[in-house]
XYZ file of C-alpha atoms in Angstrom:
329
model
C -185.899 84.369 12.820
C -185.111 83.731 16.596
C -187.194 80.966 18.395
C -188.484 81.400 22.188
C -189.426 78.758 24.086
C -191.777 79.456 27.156
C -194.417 77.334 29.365
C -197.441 78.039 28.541
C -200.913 76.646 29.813
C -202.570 73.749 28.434
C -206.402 72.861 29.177
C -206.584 69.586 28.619
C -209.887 68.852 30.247
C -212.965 70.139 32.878
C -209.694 71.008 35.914
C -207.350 69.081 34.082
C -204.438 72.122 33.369
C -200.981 71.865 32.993
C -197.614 73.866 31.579
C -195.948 72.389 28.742
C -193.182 73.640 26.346
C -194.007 75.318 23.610
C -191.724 77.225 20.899
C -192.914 80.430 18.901
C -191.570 81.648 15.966
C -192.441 85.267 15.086
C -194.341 85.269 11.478
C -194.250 88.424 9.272
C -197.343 89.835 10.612
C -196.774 89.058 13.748
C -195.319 89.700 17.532
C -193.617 88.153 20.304
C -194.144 89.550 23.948
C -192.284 88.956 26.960
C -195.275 88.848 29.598
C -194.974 90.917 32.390
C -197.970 89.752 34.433
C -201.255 87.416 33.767
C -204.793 88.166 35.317
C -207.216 84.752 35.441
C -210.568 85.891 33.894
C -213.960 85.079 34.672
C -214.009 83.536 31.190
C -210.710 81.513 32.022
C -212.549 80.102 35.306
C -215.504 79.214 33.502
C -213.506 77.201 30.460
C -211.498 75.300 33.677
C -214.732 73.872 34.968
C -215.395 72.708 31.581
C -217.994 74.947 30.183
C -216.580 76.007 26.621
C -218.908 78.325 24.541
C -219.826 78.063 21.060
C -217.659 79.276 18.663
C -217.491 82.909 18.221
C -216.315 85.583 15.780
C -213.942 86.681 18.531
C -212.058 83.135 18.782
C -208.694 82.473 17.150
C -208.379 79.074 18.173
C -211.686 76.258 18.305
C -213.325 76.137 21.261
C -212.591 72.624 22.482
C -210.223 70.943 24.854
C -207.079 70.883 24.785
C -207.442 74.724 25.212
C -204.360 77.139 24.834
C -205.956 79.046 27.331
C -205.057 82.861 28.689
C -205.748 86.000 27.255
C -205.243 89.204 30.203
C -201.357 90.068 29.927
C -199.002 92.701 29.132
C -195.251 93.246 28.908
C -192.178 93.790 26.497
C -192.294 93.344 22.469
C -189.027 91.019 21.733
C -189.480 90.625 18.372
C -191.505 91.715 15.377
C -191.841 90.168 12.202
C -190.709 91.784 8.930
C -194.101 93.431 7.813
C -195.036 94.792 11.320
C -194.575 98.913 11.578
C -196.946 99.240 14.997
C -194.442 98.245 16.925
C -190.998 97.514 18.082
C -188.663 95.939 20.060
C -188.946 97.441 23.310
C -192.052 98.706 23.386
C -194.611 98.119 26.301
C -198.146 96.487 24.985
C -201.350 95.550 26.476
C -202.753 92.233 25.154
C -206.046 92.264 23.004
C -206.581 88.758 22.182
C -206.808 84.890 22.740
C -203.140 83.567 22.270
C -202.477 81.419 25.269
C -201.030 84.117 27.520
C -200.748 82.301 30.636
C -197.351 81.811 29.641
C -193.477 83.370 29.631
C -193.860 84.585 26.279
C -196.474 84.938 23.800
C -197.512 85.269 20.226
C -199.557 87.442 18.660
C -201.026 89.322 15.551
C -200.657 93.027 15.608
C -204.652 93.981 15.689
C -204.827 91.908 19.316
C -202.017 94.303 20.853
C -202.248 98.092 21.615
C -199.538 100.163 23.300
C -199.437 101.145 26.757
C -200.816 104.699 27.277
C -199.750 107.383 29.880
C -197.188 105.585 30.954
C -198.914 103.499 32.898
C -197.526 101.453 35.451
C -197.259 98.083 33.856
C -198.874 96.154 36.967
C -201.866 98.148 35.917
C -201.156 97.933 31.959
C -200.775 94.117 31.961
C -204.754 94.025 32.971
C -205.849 96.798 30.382
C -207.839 94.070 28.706
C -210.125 93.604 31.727
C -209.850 97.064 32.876
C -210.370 98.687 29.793
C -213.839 96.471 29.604
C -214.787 97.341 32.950
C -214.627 101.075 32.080
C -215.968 100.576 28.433
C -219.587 99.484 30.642
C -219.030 102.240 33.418
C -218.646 104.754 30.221
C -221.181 103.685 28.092
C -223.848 102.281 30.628
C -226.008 105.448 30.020
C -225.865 106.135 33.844
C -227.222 110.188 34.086
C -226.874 112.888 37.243
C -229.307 111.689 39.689
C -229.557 107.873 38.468
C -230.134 105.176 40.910
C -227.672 102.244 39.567
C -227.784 98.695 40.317
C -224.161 96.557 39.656
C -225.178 92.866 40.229
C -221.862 91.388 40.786
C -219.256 92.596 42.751
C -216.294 90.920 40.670
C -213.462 92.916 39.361
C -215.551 94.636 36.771
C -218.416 95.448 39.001
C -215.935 97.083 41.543
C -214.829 99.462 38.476
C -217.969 99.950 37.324
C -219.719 101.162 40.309
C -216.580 103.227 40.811
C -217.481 104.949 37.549
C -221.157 105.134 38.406
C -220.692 107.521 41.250
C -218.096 109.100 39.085
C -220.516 109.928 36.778
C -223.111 111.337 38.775
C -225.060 108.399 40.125
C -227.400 109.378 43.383
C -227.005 105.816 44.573
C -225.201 102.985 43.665
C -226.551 99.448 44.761
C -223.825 96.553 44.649
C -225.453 93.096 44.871
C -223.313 89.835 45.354
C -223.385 86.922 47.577
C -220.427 87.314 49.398
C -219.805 89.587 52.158
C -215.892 89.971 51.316
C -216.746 91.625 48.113
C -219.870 93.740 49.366
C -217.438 95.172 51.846
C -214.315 95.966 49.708
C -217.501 97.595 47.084
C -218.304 100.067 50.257
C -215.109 100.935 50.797
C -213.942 101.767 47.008
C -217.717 104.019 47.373
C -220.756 101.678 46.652
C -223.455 104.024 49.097
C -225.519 100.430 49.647
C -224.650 96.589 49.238
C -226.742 94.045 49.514
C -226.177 90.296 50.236
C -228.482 88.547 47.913
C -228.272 85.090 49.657
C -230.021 86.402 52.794
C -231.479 89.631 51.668
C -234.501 90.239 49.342
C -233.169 92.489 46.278
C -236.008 93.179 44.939
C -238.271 94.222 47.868
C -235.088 96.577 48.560
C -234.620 98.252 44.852
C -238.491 98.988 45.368
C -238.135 100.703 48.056
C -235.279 102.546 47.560
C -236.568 103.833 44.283
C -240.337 104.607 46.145
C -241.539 101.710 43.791
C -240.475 102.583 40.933
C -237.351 100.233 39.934
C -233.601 101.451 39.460
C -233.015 103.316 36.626
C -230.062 101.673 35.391
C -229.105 97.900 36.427
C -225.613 97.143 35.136
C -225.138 92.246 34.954
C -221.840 91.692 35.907
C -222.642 88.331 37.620
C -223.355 86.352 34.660
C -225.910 83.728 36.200
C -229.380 82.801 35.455
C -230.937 84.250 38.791
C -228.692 87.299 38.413
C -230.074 88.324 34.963
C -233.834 87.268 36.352
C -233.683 89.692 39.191
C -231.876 92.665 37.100
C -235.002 92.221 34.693
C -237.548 92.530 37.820
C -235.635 95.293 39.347
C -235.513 98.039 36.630
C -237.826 100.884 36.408
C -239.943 101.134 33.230
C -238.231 101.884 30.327
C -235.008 101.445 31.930
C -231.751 100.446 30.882
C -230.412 97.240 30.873
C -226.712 96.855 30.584
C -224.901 93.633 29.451
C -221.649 93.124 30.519
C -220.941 89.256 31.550
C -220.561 86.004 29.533
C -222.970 83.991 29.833
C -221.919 80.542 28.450
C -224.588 78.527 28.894
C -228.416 78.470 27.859
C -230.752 80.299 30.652
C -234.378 80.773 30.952
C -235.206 84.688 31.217
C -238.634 86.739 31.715
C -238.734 88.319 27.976
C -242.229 89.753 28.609
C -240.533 91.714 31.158
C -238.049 93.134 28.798
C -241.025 93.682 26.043
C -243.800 94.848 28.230
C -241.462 97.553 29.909
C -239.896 99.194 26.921
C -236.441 98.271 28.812
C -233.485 99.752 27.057
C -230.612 97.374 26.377
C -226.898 98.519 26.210
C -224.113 96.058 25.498
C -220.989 97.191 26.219
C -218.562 94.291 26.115
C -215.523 96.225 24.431
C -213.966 93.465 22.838
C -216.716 91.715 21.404
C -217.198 94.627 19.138
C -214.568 95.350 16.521
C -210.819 95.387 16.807
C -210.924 99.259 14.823
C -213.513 100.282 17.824
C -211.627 99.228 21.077
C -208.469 100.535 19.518
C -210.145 104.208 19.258
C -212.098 103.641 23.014
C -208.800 102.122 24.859
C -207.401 105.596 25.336
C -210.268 107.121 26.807
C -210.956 103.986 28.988
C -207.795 103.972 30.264
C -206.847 107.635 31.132
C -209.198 108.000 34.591
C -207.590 105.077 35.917
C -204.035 106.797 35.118
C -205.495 110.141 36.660
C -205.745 107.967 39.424
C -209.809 108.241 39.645
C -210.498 104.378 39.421
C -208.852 102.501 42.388
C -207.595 99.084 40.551
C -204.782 97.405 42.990
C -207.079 96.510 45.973
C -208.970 94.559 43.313
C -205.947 92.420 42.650
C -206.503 89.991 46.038
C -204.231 86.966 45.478
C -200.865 86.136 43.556
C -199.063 83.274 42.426
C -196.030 82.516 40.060
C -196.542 80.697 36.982
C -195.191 77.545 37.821
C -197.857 76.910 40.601
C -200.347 77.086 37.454
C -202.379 74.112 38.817
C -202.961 75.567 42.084
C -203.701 79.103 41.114
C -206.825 77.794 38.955
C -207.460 75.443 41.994
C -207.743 78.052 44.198
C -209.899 80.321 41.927
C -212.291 77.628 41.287
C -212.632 77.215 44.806
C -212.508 80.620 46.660
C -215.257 83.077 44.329
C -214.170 85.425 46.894
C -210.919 86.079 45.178
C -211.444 89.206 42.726
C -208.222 88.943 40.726
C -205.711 86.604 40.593
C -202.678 86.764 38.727
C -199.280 84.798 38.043
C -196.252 86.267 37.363
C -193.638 84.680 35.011
């Protein structure tokens, strides 16, 4: 069986990343990708400043440092071992799974791969991991004609969700951050109101908005204590609640809220349910974006080539303004 050696990313510590050589060798049940672009994930920033979650069914690898870290890629199959029928050399695939993908090539089983749909451009197909879990929440977040929708967080999967809000009928959709570069890039993809929630008061301006009432859907894509506080304070009664962020570390939260209010909760994190349901939802997540109906490029704001690893996740950890960065082998 051919060997291929590639760089791949190494955490070794809280900002402590570096390539180093690694050599794959394809196993029976297994595939070897060429990578044809890498997107860092909020995940991927949070692991870099050194907070590591408990292990999860999701994990291949332990959750401790040193980290094989990446997961967002696509690209070119280059070899498939001698039990795999999915796929072939040649084909174009979208990566599903944790297996160090910030990296020239990489290794994987067959369930954490699907193929590229529609022919989609594959500077669009090499983020179907994040994009299809953006849309997965936009889909599924229960928003209905006439809705007034809350996104907190205007990250790269708040930017597609709203966009999929108003698709879907939404009177009014609210995009909250704390920085302005964001709020403005979520007006221009459609967002009817932003606000800036480090000098404005969110939840004096959901009330009256919504005559008092609350917002009938509030989607957290912001994935911080004070975001999930005010989402809970700002929904109507009986309203839904939609997880999509990671939350990695412990937070306090106003349960009463979510108990005296009958709030509806929705979680719609894609690949945290099984393998057998995000290979039956890719398809339909994917195929507005390849009509064309869900702007992704101006989401991708900053590049850099794989080699300048180190300052890529430098300059992520340091400018939140960035929405998606991604390396190129």
């Amino acid at each position: 069986m051919e060997k291929f050696k590639t760089r791949a990313a190494r955490l070794n510590g809280p900002r402590d990343i570096e390539l180093v050589e690694r050599e794959l060798e394809c196993g029976p049940n297994q595939v070897i990708v060429k990578n044809h672009l890498m997107g860092i994930c909020g995940s991927d920033k949070s692991f870099y400043r050194g907070k590591l979650p408990p292990k999860t069914a999701e994990f291949r690898q332990e959750p401790k440092f040193p980290f094989y870290l990446g997961h967002e890629s696509g690209g070119t199959v280059v070899a498939v071992g001698e039990k795999v029928r999915e796929f072939k050399i040649g084909d174009k695939v979208m990566a599903f799974g944790w297996n160090n993908n910030f990296a020239d090539y990489f290794r994987s089983e067959v369930f954490q791969l699907q193929p590229v749909p529609f022919g989609l451009d594959m500077e669009l197909a090499s983020l179907g991991e994040p994009i299809s879990c953006a849309m997965y929440s936009g889909l599924n977040s229960r928003v209905q004609l006439g809705d007034l929708v809350v996104i907190m967080g205007g990250g790269f999967a708040g930017q597609i969700i709203a966009q999929c809000a108003k698709l879907k009928g939404a009177y009014k959709v609210v995009v909250v951050d704390v920085l302005e570069g964001k709020l403005e890039l979520a007006k221009k993809l459609g967002a009817d109101i932003v606000i800036n929630a480090a000098n404005e008061n969110v939840i004096e301006i959901i009330k009256e908005l919504s005559g008092g009432k609350g917002a009938d859907v509030v989607v957290e894509a912001a994935g911080t204590a004070e975001s999930y506080n005010t989402a809970s304070e700002i929904i109507r009664h009986n309203g839904k609640f939609v997880f999509y962020s990671w939350v990695t570390e412990p937070v306090t939260l106003n349960i009463s809220r979510w108990h005296d209010d009958g709030l509806e909760f929705v979680n719609t994190c894609l690949v945290h349910h099984t393998w057998q349901q995000r290979y039956v939802w890719m398809e339909e997540t994917l195929r507005p974006v390849a009509q064309g109906l869900i702007k992704i490029k101006p989401l991708i704001t900053n590049e850099f080539p794989l080699a300048k690893l180190k300052e890529g996740f430098a300059f992520a950890d340091k400018d939140d303004a960035a929405i998606k960065i991604i390396f190129r082998p």
